[in-house]
C-alpha atoms as a printed R data frame, in Angstrom:
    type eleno elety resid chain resno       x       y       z
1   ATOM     1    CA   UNK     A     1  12.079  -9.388   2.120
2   ATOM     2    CA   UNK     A     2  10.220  -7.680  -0.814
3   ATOM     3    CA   UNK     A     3   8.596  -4.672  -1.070
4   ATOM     4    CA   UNK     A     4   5.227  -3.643  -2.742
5   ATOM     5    CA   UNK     A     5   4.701  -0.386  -3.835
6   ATOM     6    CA   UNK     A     6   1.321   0.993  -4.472
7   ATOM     7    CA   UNK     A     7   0.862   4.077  -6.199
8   ATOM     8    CA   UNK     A     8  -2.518   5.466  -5.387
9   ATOM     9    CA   UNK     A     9  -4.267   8.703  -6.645
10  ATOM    10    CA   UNK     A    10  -7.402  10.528  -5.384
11  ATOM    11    CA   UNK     A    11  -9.235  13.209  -5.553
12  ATOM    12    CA   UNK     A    12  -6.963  16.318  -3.689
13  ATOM    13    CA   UNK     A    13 -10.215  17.088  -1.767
14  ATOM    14    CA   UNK     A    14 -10.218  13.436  -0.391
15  ATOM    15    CA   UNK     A    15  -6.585  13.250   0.276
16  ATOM    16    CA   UNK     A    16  -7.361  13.701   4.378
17  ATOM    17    CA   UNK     A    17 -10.551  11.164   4.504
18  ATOM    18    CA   UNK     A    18  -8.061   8.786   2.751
19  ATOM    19    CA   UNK     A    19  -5.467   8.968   4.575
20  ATOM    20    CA   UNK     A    20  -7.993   8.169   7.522
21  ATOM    21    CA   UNK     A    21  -9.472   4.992   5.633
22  ATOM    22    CA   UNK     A    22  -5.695   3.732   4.968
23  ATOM    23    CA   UNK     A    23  -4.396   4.300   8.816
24  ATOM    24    CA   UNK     A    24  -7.903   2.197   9.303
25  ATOM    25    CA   UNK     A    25  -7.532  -0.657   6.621
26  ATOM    26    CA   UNK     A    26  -3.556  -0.873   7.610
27  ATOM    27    CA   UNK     A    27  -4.166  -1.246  11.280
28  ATOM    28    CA   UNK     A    28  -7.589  -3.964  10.550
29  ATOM    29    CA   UNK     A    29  -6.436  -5.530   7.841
30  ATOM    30    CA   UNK     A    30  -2.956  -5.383   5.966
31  ATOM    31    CA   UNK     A    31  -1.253  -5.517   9.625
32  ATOM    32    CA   UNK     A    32  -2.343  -9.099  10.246
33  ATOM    33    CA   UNK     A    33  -1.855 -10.811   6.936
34  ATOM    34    CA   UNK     A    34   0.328 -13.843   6.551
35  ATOM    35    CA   UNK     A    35   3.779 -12.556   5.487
36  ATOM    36    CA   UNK     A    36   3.951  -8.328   6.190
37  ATOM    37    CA   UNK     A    37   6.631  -7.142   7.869
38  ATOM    38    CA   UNK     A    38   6.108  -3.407   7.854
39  ATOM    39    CA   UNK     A    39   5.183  -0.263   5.733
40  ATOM    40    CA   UNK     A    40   5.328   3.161   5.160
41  ATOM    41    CA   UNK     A    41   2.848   5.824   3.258
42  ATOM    42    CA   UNK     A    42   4.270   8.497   1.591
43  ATOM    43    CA   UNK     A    43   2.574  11.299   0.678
44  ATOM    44    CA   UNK     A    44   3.439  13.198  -2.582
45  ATOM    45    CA   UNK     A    45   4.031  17.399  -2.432
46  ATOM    46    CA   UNK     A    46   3.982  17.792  -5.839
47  ATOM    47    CA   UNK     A    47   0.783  15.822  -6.530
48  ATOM    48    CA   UNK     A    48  -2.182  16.227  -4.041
49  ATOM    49    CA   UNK     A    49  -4.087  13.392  -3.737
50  ATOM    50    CA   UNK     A    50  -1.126  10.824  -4.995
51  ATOM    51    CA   UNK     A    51   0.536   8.867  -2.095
52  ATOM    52    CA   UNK     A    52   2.635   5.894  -2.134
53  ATOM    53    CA   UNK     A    53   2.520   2.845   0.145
54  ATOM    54    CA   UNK     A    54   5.595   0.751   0.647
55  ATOM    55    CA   UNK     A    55   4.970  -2.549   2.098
56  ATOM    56    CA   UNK     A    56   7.588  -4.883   3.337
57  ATOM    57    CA   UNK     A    57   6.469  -8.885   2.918
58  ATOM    58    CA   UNK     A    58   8.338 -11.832   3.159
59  ATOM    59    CA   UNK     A    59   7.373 -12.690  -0.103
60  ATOM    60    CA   UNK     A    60   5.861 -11.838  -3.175
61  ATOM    61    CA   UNK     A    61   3.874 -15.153  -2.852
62  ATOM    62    CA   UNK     A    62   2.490 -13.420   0.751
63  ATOM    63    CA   UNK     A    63   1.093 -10.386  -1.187
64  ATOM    64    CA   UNK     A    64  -0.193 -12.242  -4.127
65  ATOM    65    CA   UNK     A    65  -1.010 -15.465  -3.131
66  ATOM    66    CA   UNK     A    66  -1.983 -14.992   0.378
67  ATOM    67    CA   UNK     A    67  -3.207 -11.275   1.107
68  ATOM    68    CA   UNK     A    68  -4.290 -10.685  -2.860
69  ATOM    69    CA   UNK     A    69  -6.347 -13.655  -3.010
70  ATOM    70    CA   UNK     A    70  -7.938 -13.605   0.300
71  ATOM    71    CA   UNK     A    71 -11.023 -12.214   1.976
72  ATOM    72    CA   UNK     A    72  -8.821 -10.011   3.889
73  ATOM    73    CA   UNK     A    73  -8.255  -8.219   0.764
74  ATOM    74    CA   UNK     A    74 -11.788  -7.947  -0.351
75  ATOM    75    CA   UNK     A    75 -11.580  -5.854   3.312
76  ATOM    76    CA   UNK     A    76  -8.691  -4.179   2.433
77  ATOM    77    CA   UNK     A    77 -10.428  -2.693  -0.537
78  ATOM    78    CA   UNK     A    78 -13.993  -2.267   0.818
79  ATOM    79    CA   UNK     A    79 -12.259   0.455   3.024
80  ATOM    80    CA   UNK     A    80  -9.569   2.540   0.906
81  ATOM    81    CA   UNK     A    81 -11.113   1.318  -2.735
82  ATOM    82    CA   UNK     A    82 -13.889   3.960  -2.865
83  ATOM    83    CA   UNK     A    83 -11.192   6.757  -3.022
84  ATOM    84    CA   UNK     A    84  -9.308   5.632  -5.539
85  ATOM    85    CA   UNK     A    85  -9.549   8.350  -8.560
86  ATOM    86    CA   UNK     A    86  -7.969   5.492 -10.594
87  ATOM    87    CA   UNK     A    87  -7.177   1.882 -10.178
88  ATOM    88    CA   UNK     A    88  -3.595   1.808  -7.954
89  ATOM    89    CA   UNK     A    89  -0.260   0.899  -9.772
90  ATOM    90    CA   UNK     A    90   1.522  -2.346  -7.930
91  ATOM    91    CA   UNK     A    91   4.890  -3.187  -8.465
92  ATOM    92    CA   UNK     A    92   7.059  -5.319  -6.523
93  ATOM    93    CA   UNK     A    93  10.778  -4.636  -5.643
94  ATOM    94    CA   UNK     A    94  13.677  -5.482  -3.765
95  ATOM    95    CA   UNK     A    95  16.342  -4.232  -1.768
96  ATOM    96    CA   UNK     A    96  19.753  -3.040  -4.096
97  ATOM    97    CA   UNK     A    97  20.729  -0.312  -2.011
98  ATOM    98    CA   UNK     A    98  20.368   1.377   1.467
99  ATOM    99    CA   UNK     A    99  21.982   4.074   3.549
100 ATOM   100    CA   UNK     A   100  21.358   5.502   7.035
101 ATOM   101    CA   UNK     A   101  22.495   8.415   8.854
């Protein structure tokens, strides 16, 4: 598994309606698409408005390839892409280390 993360900022006033739209576009949208496994949103203290989604996909080629260049995504970003304050930061990692208590 690989794991996107998407660094999105938005106005601090916005932060609630967006964290609506995301719950929304997650559950229609990014939920079904070829590939995902999972996700979490994590929403910064130090920075309101900045959250970070974490999305677990089988393969970069399922969030690129599949999700990225489908209609699903034109969806995806209909919903949460009026929020956006700036244009998110994508990234794509994978697992080196892991702990749990």
């Amino acid at each position: 598994m690989i794991y996107e993360l998407a660094d999105f900022q938005v106005k601090a006033e916005d932060h609630t309606a967006f964290g609506e739209a995301l719950a929304r576009a997650i559950d229609a949208v990014l939920s079904k698409a070829q590939g995902y496994r999972t996700h979490q949103v994590l929403a910064c203290r130090e920075t309101p408005g900045r959250c970070v989604l974490m999305v677990g996909w089988d393969s970069v080629e399922d969030h690129m390839v599949g999700f990225r260049q489908s209609a699903a995504f034109a969806d995806w970003r209909a919903i949460i892409g009026p929020f956006f304050a700036k244009l998110p930061h994508v990234e794509h990692f994978e697992l080196f280390a892991s702990s749990a208590r």
